[in-house]
Short mmCIF file of C-alpha atoms in Angstrom, two decimals:
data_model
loop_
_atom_site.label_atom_id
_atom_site.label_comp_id
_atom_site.label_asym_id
_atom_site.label_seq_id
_atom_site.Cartn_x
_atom_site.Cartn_y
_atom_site.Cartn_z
CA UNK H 13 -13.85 -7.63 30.99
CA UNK H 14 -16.50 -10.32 31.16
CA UNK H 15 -19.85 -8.94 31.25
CA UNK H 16 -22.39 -10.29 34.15
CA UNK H 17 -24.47 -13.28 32.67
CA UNK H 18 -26.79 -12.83 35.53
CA UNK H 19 -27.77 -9.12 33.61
CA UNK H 20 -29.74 -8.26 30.26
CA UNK H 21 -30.31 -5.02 29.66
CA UNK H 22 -32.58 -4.31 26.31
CA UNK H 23 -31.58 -0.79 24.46
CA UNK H 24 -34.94 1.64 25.47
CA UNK H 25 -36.87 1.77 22.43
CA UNK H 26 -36.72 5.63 21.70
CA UNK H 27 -32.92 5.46 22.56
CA UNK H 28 -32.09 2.90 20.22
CA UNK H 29 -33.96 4.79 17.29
CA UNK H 30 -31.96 8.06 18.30
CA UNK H 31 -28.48 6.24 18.90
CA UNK H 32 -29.03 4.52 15.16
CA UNK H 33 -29.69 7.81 13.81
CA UNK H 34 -26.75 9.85 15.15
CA UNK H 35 -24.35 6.94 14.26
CA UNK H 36 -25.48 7.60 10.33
CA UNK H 37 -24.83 11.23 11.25
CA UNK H 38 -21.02 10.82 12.72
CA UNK H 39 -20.72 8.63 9.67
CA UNK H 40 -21.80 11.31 7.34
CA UNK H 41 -19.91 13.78 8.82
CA UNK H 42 -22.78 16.26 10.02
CA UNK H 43 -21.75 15.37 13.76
CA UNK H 44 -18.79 15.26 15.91
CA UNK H 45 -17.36 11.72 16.96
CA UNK H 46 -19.03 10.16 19.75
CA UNK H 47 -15.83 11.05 21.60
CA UNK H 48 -16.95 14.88 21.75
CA UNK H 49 -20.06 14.13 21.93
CA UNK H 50 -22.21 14.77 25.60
CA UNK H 51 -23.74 12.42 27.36
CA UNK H 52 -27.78 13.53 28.61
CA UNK H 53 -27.45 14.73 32.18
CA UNK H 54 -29.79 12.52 34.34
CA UNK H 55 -32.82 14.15 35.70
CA UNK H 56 -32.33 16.96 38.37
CA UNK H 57 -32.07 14.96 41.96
CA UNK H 58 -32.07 11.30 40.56
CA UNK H 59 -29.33 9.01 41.39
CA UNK H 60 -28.51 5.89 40.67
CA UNK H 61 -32.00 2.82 42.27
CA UNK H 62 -30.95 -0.13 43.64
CA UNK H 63 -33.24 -2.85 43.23
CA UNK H 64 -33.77 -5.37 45.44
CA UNK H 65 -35.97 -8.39 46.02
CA UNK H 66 -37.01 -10.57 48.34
CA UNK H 67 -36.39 -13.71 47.97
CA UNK H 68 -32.71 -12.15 46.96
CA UNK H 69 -31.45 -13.11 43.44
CA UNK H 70 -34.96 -13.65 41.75
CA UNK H 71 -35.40 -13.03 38.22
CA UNK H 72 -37.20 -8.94 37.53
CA UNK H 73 -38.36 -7.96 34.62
CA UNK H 74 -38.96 -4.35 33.96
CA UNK H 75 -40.95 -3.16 31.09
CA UNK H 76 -42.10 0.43 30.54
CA UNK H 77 -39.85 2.71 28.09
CA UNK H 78 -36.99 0.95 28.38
CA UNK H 79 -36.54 -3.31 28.79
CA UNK H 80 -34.38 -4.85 31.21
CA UNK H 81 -34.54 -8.66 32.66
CA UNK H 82 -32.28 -9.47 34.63
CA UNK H 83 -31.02 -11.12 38.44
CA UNK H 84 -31.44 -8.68 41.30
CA UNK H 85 -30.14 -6.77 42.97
CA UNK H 86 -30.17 -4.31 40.24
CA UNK H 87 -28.36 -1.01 39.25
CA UNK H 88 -31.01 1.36 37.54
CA UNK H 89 -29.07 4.52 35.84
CA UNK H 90 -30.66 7.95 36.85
CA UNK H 91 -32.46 7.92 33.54
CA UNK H 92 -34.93 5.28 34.25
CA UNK H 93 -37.88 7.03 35.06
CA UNK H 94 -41.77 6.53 35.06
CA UNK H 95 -44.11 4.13 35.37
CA UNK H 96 -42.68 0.34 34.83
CA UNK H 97 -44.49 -3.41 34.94
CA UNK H 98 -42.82 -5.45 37.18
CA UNK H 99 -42.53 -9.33 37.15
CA UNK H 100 -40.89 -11.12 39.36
CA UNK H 101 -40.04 -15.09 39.13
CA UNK H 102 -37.83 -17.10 41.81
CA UNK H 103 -37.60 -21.14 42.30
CA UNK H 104 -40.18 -21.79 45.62
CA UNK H 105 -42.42 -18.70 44.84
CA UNK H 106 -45.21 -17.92 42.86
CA UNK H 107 -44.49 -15.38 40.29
CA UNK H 108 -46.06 -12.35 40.79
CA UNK H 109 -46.81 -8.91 38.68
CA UNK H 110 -47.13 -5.25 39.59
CA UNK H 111 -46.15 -1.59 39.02
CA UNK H 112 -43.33 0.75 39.61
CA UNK H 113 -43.25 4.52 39.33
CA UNK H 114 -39.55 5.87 39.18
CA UNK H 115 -39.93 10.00 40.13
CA UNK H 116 -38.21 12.41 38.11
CA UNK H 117 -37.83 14.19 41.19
CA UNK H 118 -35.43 12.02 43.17
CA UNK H 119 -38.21 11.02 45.74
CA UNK H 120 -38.83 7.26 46.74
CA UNK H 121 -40.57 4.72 44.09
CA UNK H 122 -44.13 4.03 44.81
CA UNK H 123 -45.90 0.84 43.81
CA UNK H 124 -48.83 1.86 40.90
CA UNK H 125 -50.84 -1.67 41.07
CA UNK H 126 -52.69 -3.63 43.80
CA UNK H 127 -51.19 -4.75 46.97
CA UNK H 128 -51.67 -8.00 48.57
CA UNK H 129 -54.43 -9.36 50.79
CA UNK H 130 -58.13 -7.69 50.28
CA UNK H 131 -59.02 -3.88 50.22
CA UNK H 132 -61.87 -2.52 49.31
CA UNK H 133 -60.23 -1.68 45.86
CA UNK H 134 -59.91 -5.45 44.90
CA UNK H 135 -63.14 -6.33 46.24
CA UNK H 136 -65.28 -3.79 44.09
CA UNK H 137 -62.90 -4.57 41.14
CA UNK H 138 -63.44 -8.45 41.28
CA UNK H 139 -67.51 -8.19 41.17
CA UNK H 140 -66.58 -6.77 37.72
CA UNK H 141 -67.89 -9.16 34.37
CA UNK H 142 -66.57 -12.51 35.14
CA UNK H 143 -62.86 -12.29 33.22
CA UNK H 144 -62.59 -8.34 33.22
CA UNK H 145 -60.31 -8.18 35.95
CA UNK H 146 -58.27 -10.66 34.91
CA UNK H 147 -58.01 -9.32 31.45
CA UNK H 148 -56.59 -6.01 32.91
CA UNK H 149 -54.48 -7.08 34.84
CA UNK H 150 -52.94 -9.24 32.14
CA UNK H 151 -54.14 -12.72 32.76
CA UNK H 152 -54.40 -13.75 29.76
CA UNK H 153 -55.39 -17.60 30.20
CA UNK H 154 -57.84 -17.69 33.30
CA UNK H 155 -58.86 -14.27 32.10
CA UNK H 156 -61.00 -15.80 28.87
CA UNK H 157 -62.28 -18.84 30.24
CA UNK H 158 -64.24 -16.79 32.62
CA UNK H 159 -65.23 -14.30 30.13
CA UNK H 160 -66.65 -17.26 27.56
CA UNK H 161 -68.62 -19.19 30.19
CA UNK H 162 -70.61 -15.91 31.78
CA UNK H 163 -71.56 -14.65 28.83
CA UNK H 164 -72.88 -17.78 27.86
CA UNK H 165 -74.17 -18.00 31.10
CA UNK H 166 -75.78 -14.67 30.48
CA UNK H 167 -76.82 -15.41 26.91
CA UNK H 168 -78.59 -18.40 27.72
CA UNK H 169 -80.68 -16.19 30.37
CA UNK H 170 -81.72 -13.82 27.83
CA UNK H 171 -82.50 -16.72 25.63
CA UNK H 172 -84.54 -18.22 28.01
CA UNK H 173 -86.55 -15.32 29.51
CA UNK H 174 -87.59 -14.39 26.03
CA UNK H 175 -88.86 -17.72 25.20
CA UNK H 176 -91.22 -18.13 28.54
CA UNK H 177 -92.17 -14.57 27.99
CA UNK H 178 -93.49 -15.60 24.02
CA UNK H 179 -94.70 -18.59 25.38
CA UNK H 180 -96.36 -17.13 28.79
CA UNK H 181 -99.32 -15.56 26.28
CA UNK H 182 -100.21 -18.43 24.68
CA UNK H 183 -103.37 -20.34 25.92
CA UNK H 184 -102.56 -23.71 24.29
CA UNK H 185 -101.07 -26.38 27.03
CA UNK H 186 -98.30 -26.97 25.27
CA UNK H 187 -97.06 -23.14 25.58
CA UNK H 188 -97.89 -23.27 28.61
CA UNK H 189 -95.66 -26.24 29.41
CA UNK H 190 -92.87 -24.71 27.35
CA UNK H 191 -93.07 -21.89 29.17
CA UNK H 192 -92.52 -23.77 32.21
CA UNK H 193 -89.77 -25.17 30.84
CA UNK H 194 -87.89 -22.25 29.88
CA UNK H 195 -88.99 -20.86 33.46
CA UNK H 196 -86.96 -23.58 34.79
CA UNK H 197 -84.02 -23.14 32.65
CA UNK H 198 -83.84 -19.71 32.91
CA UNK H 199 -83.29 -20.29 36.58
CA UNK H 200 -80.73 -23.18 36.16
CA UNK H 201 -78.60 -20.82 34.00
CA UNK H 202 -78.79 -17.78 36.47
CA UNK H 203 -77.06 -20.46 39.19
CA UNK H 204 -74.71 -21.00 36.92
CA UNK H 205 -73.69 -17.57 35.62
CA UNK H 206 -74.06 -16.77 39.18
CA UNK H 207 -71.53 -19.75 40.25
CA UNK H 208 -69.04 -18.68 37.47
CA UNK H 209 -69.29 -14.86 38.88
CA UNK H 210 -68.36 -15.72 42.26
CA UNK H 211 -65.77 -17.88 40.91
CA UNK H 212 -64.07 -15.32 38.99
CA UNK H 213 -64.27 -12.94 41.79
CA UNK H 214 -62.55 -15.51 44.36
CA UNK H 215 -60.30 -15.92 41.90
CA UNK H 216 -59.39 -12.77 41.54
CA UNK H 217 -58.82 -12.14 44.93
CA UNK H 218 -56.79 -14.99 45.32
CA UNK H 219 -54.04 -14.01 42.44
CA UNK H 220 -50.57 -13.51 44.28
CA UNK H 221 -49.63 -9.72 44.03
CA UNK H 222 -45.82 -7.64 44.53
CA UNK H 223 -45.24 -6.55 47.89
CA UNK H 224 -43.72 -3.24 48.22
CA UNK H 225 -41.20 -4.09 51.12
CA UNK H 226 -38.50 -0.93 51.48
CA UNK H 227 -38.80 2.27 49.42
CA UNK H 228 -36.22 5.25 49.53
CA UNK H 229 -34.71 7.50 46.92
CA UNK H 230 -31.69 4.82 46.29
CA UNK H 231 -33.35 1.33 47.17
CA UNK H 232 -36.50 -0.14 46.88
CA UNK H 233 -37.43 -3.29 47.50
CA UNK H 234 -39.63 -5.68 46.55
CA UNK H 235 -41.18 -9.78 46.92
CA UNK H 236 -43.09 -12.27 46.06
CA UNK H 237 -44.71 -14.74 48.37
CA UNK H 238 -43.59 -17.75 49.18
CA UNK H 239 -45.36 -21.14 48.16
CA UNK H 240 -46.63 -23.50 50.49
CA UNK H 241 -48.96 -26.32 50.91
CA UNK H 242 -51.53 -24.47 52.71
CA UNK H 243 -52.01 -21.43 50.31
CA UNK H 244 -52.09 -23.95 47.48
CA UNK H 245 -54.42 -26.43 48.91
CA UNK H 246 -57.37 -23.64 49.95
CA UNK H 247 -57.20 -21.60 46.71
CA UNK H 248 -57.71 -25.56 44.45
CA UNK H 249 -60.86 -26.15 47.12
CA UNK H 250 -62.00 -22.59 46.54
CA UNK H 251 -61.56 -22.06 42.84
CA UNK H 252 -60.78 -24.80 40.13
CA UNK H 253 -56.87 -24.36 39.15
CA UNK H 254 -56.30 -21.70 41.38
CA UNK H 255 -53.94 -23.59 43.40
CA UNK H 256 -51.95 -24.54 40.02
CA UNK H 257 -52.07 -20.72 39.03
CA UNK H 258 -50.59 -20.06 41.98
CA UNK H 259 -47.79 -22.69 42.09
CA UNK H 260 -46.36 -21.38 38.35
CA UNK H 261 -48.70 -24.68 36.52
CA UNK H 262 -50.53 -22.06 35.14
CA UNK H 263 -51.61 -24.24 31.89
CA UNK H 264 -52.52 -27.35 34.53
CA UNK H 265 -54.52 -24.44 36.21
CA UNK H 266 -56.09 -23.67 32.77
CA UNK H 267 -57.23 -27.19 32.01
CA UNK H 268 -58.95 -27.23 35.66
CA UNK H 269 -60.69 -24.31 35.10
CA UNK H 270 -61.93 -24.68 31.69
CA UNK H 271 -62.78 -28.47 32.48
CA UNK H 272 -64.76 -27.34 35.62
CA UNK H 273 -66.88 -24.64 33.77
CA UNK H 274 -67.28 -26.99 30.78
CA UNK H 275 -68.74 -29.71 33.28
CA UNK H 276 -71.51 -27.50 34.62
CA UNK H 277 -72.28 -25.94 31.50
CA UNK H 278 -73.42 -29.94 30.29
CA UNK H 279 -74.83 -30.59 34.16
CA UNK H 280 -77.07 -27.42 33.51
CA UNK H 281 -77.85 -28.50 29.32
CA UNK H 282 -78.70 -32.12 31.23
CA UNK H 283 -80.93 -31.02 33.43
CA UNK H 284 -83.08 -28.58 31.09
CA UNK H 285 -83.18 -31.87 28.91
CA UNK H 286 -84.49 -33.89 31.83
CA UNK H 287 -86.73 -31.61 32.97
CA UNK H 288 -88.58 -30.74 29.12
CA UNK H 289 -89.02 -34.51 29.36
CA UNK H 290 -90.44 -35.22 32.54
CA UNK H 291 -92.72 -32.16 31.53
CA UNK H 292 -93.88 -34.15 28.25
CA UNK H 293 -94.32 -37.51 30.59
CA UNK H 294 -96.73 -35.46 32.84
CA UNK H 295 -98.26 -34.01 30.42
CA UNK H 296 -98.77 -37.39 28.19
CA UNK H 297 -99.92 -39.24 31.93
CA UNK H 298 -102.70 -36.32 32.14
CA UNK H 299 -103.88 -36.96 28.34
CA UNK H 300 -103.73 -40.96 29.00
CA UNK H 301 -106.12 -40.43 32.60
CA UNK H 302 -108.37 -38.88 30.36
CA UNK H 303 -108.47 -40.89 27.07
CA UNK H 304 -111.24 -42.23 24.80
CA UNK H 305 -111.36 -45.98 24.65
CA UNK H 306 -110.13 -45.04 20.39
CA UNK H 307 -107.46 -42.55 22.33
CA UNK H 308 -106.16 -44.71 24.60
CA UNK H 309 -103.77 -47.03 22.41
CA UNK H 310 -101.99 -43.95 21.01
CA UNK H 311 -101.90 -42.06 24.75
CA UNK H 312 -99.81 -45.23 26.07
CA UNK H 313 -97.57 -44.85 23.20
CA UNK H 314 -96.99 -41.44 24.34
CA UNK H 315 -96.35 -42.27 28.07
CA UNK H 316 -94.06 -45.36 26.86
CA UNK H 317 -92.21 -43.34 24.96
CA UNK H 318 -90.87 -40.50 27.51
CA UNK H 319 -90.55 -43.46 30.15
#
């Protein structure tokens, strides 16, 4: 009999371990053959799931204590139980991930991870540290590039506030004009950690989740969404790559994102740098206004210079 290319079914891990071990036993002799040997009785109530998805025949991958990948629909054997991570991939819609829970009861599957659209749930998660929730959720690319640029959003704060404040006592001019400079880039990095925040939560938000369409002790069902222009054009206005994310580009998406935070990080070191040197220039025009005729040959030097 030819076996189904469109299913792969990976040996559960504990299973394996226990069916390698008995096989040394038959061949030992301490056990019976496998021909006398019993089968474990499913769990009380459990019969056999069906899996289906919508669009039919996508790709599912189920991981949890046992693997299986393979082209729904899908027959699950009464011992597949607990909590699983679902993926599911299909040509014309974005892949998405979620959460199964398989009762030992018998009763109906229940999704364990986020559904789609926005609940207060997602909302409080995504104001988390810019990257968390993508982290846990197992984003593993979009995840990081948030995560580097707020905290070096937030670093750069910290930096900042502690210069003005060492500066701030100071009764020279120059720490005084330092100190307005670091007052100024203080506030050009909270825009941007701020900016990167909000991204991260839109972001978030935005990710394409399972839908838990049909549920009952035999079948459950579920889909990803479909792609089309419009979802894909709003989330690449909105967020930087988002639209690629969503559309299965998600290294295109990368590049986007991590080019776009890159960019303002430089916009923001720019501006500090222009605005430290327009502070010198006003600071070298007040000197000049006020310069001895022996002064006033190195004052216009000064000026020249930050011209």
């Amino acid at each position: 009999m030819k076996s189904n290319p469109r299913f792969k079914l990976l040996v559960p891990r504990r299973r394996a371990r226990s069916l390698t071990a008995a096989a040394l036993a038959v061949a030992a002799g301490f056990l019976p053959s496998p021909a006398g040997a019993q089968q474990p009785a499913p769990p009380a109530g459990r019969t056999r799931m069906t899996v289906l998805t919508s669009p039919v025949d996508a790709l599912v991958t189920l991981t949890g204590e046992s693997e299986l990948r393979a082209t729904s629909p899908i027959e699950l054997e009464p011992l597949w139980t607990g909590r699983y991570r679902v993926t599911i991939e299909a040509p014309g819609h974005a892949t998405v991930r979620g959460a199964l829970l398989f009762p030992e009861d018998g009763s109906r599957p229940t999704a364990r991870s986020e559904p789609p659209g926005v609940t207060p749930g997602i909302l409080l998660r995504s104001l988390n540290v810019p990257g968390f929730p993508h982290l846990l959720s197992r984003r593993a690319g979009r995840g990081p590039a948030f995560l580097i640029a707020g905290a070096g959003g937030l670093g750069a704060i910290v930096l900042n506030q502690a210069e003005y404040r060492d500066r701030l006592d100071r009764p020279d001019l120059e720490s005084q004009d330092r100190a307005g400079d670091f007052r100024h880039a203080r506030r050009s990095w909270t825009i941007y950690t701020g900016t990167v925040w909000g991204l991260s939560a839109l972001d978030y938000i935005a990710r394409a989740r399972m839908r838990l369409l049909e549920s009952t002790p035999t079948r459950v069902t579920v889909g990803a969404p479909r792609l089309r222009r419009a979802g894909v054009m709003w989330r690449s206005i909105l967020i930087p790559g988002a639209g690629q994310d969503y559309a299965n580009r998600k290294f295109r998406g990368l590049v986007w994102l991590g080019a776009t935070l890159a960019s303002g990080a430089a916009y923001f070191v720019a501006v500090e740098s222009r605005h430290q040197i327009l502070t010198k220039l006003t600071r070298a025009e007040a000197l000049l206004a006020t310069a001895s005729p022996a002064e006033f040959a190195d004052r216009q030097a000064d000026v020249d210079h930050f011209v």
